[in-house]
PDB file of C-alpha atoms in Angstrom:
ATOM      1  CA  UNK Q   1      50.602  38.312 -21.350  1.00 95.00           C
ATOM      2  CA  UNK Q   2      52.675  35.176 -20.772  1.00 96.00           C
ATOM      3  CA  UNK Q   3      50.358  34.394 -17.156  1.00 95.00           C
ATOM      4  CA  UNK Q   4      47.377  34.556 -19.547  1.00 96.00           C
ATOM      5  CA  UNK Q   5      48.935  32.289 -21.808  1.00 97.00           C
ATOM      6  CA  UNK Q   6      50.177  30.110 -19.708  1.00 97.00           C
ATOM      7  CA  UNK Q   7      46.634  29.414 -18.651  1.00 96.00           C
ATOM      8  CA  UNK Q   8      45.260  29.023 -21.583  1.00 97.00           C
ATOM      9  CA  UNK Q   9      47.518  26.137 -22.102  1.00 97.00           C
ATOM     10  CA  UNK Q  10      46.619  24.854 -18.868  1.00 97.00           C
ATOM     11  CA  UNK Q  11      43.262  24.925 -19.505  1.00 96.00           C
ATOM     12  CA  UNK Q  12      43.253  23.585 -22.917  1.00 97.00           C
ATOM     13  CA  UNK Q  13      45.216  20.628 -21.596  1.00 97.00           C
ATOM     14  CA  UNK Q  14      42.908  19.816 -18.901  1.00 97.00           C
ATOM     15  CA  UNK Q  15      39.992  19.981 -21.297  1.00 97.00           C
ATOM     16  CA  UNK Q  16      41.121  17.361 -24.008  1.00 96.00           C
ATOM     17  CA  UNK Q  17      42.189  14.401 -21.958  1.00 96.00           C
ATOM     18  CA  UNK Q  18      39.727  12.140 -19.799  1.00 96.00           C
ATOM     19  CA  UNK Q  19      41.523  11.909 -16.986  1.00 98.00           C
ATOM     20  CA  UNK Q  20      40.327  11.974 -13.659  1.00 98.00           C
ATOM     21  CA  UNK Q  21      42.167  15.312 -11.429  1.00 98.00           C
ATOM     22  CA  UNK Q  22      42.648  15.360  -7.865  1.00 98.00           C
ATOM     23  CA  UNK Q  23      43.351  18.464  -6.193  1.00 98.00           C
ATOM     24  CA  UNK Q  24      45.058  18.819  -2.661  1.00 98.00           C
ATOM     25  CA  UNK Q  25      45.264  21.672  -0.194  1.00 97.00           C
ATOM     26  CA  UNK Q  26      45.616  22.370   3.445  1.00 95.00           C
ATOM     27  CA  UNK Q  27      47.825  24.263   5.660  1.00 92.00           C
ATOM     28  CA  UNK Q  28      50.431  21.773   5.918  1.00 92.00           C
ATOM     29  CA  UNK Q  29      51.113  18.310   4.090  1.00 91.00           C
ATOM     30  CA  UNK Q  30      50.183  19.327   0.640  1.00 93.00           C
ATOM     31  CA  UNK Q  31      53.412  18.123  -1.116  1.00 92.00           C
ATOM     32  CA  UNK Q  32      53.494  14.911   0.967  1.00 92.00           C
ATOM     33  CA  UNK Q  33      50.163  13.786  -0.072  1.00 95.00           C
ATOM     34  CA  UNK Q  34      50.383  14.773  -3.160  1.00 96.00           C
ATOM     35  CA  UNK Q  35      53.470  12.368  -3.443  1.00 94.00           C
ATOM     36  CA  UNK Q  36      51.620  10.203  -1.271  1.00 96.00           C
ATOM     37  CA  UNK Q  37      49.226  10.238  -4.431  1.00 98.00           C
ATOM     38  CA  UNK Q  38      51.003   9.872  -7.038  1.00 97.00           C
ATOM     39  CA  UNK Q  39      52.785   6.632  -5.447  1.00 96.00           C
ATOM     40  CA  UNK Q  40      49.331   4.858  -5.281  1.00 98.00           C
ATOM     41  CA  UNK Q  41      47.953   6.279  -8.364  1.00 98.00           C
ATOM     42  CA  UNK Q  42      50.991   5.161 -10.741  1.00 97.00           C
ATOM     43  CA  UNK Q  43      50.401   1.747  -9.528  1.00 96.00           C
ATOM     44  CA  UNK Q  44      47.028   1.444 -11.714  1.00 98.00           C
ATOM     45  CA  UNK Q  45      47.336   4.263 -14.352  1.00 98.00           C
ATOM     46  CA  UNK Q  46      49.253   6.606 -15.974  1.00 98.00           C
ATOM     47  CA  UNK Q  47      49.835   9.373 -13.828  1.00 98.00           C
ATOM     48  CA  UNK Q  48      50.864  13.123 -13.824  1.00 98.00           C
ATOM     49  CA  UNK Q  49      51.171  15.224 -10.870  1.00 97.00           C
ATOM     50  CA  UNK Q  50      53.050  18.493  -9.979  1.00 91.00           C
ATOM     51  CA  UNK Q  51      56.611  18.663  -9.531  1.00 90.00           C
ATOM     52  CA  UNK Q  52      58.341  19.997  -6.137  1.00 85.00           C
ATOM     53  CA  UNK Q  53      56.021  22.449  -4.634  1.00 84.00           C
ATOM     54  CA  UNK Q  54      54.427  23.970  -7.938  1.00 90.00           C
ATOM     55  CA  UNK Q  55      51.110  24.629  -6.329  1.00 92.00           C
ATOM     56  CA  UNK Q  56      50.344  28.979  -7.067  1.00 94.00           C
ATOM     57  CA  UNK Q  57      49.122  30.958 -10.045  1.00 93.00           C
ATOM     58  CA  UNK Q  58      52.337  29.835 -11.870  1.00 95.00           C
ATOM     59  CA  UNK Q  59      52.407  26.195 -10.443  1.00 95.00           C
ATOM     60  CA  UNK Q  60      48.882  25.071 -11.354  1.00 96.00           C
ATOM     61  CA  UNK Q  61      48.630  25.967 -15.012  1.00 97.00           C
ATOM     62  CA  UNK Q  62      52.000  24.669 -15.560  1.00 97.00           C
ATOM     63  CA  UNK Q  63      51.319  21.668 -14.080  1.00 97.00           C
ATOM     64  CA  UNK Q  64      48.179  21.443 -15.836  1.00 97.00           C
ATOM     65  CA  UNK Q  65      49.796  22.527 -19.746  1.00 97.00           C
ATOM     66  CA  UNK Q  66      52.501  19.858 -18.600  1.00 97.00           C
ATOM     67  CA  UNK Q  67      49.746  16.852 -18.680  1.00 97.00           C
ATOM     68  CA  UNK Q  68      50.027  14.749 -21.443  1.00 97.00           C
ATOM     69  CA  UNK Q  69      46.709  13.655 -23.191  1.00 97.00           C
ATOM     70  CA  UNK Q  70      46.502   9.987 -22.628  1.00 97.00           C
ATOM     71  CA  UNK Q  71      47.099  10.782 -18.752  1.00 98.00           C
ATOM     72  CA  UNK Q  72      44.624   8.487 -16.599  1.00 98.00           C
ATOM     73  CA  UNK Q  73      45.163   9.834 -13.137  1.00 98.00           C
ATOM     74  CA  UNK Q  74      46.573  13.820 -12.194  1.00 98.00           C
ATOM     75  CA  UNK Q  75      47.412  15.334  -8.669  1.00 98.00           C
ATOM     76  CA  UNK Q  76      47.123  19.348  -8.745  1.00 97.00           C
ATOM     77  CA  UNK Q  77      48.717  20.631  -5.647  1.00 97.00           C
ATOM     78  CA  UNK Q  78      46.836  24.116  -4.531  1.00 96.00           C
ATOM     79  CA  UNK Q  79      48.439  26.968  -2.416  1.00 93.00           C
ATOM     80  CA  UNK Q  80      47.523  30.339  -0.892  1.00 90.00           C
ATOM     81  CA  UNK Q  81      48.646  32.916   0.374  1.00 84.00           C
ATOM     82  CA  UNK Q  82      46.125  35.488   0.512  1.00 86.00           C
ATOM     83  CA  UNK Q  83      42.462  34.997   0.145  1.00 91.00           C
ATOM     84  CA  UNK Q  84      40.422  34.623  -3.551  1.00 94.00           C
ATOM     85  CA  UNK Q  85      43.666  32.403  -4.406  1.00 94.00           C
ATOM     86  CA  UNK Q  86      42.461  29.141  -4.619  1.00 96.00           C
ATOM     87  CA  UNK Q  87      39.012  29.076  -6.077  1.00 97.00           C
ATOM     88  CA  UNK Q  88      40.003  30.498  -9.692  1.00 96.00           C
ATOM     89  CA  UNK Q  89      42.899  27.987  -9.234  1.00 96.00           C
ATOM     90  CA  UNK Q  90      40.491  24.739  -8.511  1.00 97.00           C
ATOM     91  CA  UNK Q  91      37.904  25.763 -11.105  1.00 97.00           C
ATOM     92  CA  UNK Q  92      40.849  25.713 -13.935  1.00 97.00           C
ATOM     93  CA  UNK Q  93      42.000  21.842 -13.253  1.00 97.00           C
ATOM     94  CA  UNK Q  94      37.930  21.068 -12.358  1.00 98.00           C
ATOM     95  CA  UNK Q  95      38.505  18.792 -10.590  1.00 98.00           C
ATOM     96  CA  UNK Q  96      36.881  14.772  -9.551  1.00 98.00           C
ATOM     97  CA  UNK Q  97      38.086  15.149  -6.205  1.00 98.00           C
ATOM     98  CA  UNK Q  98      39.727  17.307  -4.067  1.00 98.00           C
ATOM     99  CA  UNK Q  99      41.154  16.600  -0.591  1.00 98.00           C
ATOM    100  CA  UNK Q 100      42.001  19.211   2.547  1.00 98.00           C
ATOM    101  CA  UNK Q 101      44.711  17.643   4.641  1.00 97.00           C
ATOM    102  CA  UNK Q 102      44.300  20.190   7.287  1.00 96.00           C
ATOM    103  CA  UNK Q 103      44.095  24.127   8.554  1.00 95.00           C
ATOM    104  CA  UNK Q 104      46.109  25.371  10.713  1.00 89.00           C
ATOM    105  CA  UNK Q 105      47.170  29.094  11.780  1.00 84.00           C
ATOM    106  CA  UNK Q 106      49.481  29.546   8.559  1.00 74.00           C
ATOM    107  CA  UNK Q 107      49.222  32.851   6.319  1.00 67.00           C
ATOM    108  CA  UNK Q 108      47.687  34.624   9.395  1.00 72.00           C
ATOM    109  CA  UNK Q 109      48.998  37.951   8.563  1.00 74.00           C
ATOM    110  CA  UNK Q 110      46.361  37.621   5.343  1.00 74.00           C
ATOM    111  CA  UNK Q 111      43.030  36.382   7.562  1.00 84.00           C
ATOM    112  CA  UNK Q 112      41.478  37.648  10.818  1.00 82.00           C
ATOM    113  CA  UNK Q 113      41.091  34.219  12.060  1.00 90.00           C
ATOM    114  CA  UNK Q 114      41.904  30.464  11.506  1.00 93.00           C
ATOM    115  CA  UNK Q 115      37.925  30.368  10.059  1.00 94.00           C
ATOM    116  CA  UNK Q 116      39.216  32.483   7.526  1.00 93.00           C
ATOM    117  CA  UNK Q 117      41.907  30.367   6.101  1.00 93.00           C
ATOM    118  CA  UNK Q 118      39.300  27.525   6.343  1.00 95.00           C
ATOM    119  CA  UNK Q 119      36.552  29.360   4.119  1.00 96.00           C
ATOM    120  CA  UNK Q 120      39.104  29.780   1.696  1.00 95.00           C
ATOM    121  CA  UNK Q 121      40.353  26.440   2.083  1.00 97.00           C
ATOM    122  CA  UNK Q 122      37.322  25.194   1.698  1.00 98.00           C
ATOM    123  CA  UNK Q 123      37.418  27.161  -1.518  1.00 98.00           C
ATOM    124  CA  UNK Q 124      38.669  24.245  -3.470  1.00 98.00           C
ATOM    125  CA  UNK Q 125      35.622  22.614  -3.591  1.00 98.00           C
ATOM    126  CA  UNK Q 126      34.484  25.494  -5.946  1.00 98.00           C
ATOM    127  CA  UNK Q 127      36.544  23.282  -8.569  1.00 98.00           C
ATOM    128  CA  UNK Q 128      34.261  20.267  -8.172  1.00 98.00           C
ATOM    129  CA  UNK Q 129      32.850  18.845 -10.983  1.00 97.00           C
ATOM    130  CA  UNK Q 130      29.365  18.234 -10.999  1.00 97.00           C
ATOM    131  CA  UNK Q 131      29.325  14.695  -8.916  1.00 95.00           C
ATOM    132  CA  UNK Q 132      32.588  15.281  -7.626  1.00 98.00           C
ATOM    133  CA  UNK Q 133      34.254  14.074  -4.600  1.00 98.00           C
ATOM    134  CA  UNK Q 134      35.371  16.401  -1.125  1.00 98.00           C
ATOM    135  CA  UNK Q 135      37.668  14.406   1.183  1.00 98.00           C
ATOM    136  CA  UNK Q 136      37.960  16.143   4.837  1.00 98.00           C
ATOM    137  CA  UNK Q 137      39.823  15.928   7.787  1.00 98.00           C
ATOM    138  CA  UNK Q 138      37.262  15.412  10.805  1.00 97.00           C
ATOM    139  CA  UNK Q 139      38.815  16.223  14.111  1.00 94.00           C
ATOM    140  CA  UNK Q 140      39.472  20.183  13.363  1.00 96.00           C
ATOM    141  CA  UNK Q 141      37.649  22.269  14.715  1.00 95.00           C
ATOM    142  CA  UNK Q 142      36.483  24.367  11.891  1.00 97.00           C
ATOM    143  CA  UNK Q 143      35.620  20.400  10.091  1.00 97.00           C
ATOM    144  CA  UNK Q 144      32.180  22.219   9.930  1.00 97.00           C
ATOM    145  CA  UNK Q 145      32.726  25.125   7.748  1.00 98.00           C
ATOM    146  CA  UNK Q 146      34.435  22.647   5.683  1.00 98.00           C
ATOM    147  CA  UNK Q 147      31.503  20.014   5.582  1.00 98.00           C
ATOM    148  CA  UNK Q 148      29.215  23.083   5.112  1.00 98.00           C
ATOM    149  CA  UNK Q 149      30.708  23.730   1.801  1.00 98.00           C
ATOM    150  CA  UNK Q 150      30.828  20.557   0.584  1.00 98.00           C
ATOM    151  CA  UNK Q 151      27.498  20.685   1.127  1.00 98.00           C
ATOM    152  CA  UNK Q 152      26.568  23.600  -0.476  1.00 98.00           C
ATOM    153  CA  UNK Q 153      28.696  22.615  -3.433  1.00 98.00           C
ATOM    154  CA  UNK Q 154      26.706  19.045  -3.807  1.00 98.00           C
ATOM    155  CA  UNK Q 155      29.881  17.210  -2.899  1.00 98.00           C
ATOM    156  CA  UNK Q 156      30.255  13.890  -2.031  1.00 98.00           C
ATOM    157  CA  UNK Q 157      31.790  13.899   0.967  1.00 98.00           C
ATOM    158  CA  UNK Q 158      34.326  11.394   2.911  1.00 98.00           C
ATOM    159  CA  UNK Q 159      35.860  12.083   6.419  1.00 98.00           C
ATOM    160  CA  UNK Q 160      38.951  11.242   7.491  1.00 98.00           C
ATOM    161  CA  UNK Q 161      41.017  11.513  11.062  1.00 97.00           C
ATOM    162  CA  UNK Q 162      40.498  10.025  14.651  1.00 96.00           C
ATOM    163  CA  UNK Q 163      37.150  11.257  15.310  1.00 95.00           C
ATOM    164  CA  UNK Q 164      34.902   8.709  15.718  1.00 94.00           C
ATOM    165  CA  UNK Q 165      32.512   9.613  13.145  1.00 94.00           C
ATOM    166  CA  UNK Q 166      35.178   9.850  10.680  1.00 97.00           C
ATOM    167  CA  UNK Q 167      34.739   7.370   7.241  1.00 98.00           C
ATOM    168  CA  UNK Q 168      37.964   6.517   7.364  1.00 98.00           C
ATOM    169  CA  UNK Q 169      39.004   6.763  10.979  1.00 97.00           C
ATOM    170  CA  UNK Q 170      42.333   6.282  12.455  1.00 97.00           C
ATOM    171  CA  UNK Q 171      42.788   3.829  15.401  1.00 97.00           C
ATOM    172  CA  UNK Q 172      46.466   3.904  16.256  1.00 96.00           C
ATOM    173  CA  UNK Q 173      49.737   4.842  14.324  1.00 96.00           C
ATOM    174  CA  UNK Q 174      53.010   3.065  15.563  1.00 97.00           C
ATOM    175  CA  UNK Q 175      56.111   5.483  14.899  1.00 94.00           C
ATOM    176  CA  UNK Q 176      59.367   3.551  15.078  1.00 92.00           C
ATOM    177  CA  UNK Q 177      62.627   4.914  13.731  1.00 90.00           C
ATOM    178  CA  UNK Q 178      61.899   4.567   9.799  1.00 88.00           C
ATOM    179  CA  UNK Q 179      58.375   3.590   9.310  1.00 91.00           C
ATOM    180  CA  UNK Q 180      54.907   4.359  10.970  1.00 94.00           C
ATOM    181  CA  UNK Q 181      52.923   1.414  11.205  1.00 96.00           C
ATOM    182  CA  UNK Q 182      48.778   2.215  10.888  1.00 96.00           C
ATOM    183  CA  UNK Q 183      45.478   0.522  11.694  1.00 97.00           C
ATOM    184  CA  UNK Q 184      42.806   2.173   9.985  1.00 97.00           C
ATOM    185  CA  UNK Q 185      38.903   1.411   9.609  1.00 97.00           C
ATOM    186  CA  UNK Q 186      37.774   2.259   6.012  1.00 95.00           C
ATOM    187  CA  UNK Q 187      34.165   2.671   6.194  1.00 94.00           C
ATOM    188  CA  UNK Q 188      34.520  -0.359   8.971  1.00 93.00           C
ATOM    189  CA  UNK Q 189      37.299  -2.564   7.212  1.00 94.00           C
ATOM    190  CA  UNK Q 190      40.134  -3.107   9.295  1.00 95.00           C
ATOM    191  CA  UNK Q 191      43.050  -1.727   7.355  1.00 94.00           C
ATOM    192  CA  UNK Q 192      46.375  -2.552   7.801  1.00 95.00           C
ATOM    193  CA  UNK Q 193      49.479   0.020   6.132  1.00 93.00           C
ATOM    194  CA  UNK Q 194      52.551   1.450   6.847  1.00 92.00           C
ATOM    195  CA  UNK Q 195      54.309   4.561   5.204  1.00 92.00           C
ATOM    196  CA  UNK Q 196      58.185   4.542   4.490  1.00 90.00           C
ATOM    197  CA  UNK Q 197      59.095   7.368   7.457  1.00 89.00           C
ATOM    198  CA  UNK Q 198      57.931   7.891  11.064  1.00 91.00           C
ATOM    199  CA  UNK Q 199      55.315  10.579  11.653  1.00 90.00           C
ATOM    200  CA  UNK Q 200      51.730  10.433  12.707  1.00 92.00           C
ATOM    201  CA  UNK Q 201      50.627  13.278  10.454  1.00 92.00           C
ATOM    202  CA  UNK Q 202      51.865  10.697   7.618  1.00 93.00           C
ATOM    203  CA  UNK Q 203      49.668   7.937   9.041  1.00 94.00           C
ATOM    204  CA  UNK Q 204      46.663  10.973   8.587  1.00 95.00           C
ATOM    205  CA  UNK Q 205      47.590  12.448   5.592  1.00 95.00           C
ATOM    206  CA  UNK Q 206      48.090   8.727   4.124  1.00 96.00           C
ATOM    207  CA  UNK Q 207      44.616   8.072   5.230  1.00 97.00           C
ATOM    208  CA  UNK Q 208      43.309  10.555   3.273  1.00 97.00           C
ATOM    209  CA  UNK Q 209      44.620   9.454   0.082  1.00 97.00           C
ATOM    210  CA  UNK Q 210      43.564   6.165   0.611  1.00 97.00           C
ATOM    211  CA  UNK Q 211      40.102   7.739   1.133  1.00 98.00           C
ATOM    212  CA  UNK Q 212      41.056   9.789  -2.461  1.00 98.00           C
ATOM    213  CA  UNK Q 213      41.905   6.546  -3.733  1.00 98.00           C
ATOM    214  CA  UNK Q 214      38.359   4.988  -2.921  1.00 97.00           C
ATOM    215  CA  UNK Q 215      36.805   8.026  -4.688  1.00 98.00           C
ATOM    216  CA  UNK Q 216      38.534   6.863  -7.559  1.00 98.00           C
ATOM    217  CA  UNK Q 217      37.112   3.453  -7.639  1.00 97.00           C
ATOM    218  CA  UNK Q 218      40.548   2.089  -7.264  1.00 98.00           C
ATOM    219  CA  UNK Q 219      41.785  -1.096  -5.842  1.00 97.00           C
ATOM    220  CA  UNK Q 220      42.314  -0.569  -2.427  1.00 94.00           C
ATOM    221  CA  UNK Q 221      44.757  -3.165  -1.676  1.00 94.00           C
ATOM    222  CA  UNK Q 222      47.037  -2.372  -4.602  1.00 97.00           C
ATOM    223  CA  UNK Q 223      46.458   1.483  -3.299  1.00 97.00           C
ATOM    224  CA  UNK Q 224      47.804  -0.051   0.467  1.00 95.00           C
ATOM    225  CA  UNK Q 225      50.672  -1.770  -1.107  1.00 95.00           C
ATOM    226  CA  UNK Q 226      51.721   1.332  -2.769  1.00 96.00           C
ATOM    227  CA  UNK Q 227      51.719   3.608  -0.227  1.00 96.00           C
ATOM    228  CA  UNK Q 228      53.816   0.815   1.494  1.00 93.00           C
ATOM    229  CA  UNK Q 229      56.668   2.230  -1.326  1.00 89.00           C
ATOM    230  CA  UNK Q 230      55.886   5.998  -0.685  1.00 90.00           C
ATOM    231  CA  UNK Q 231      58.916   7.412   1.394  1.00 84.00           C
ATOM    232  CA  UNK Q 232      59.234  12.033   1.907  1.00 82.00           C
ATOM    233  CA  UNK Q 233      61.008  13.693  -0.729  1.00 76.00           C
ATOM    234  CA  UNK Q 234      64.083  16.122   0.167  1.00 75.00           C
ATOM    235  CA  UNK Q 235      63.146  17.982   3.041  1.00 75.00           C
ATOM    236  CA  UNK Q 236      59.920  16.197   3.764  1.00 71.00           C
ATOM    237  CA  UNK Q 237      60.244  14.399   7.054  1.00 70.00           C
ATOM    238  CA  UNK Q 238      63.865  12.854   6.290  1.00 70.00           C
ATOM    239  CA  UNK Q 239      65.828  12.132   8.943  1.00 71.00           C
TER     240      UNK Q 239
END
């Protein structure tokens, strides 16, 4: 059973080196961030993270058997298209923190309702290690089926978004004709950054690394800078 093996491979991988994982789902943005990710996370470790859009029951384990063992940092990107998908998926990379960009009505013709494709969004955080990090987007209005299992998963959790009880809270995003330009309040710091293409879903989903980044324990103005360098990939936002 090549699947089975494949797995096996992923899950051997992710059980011999010490790195710290990060997994990343939502509706929309996964791929982005995930890039977003591995731009800030290269900048103070050796870091692995899926290629393109490898993000199903083929795309996780490979990404995961990929991972070479002296790896400090890895980004799992986690898709769905049908519900039960992503728990089994989170639990194989176990992951140190995992991040929802956002849910919207995508996959619809596989869940009654948008609370449906939240509950199993919020399935990630089944993958949690024990201690582990769940960063959320706060303005949605299912944010508290989300926070609910984070919750009930022992999470620590981090909000991100315009809301103003967000952690990590948005205050204006300035879209010009190649960059956005962001002011942010981490936790109450002013935060100044700008992402290499113009889109306010950029400034969010860039937000919510930085909040991944924190979670980490990294620097946070080398994690700015580098996000400064992060532009789309191929059919991410280009003009």
């Amino acid at each position: 059973d090549v699947l089975q093996a494949l797995e096996a491979l992923g899950a051997f991988a992710r059980a011999r080196t010490g790195a710290k994982v990060v997994g990343v789902t939502g509706s929309v943005g996964k791929t982005s961030t995930k890039e977003m990710l591995r731009a800030i996370l290269s900048g103070q470790g050796r870091t692995h993270a899926a290629e393109a859009s490898y993000n199903n029951h083929w795309g996780v384990p490979l990404t995961l058997a990929r991972m070479p063992v002296d790896t400090d940092f890895a980004v799992i990107e986690i898709g769905m298209n049908h519900p039960g998908e992503t728990a089994p998926l989170a639990r194989m990379a176990r992951l140190d923190v995992a991040m929802i960009t956002i849910v919207a009505p995508a996959h619809l013709e596989a869940f009654e309702n948008i609370e449906g494709i939240a509950h199993e969004k919020a399935a990630i955080l089944d993958g949690l290690v024990p201690g582990g990090h769940a960063i959320l987007p706060a303005d949605l209005s299912v944010t508290p089926i989300l926070m609910a299992k984070a919750k009930a998963v022992g999470a620590q959790i981090a909000s991100f978004g315009t809301a103003e009880t967000a952690d990590y809270r948005l205050i204006s995003a300035t879209v010009g004709d190649t960059t956005t330009v962001v002011k942010v309040a981490c936790r109450g710091v002013a935060v100044l950054y700008k992402v290499l293409s113009p889109g306010r879903h950029f400034a969010l989903n860039g937000l919510g690394a930085l909040a991944v980044a924190e979670a980490l324990g990294l620097d946070p103005m080398l994690s700015v800078t580098d996000l400064g360098r992060w532009a789309p990939p191929a059919g991410r936002g280009k003009r």
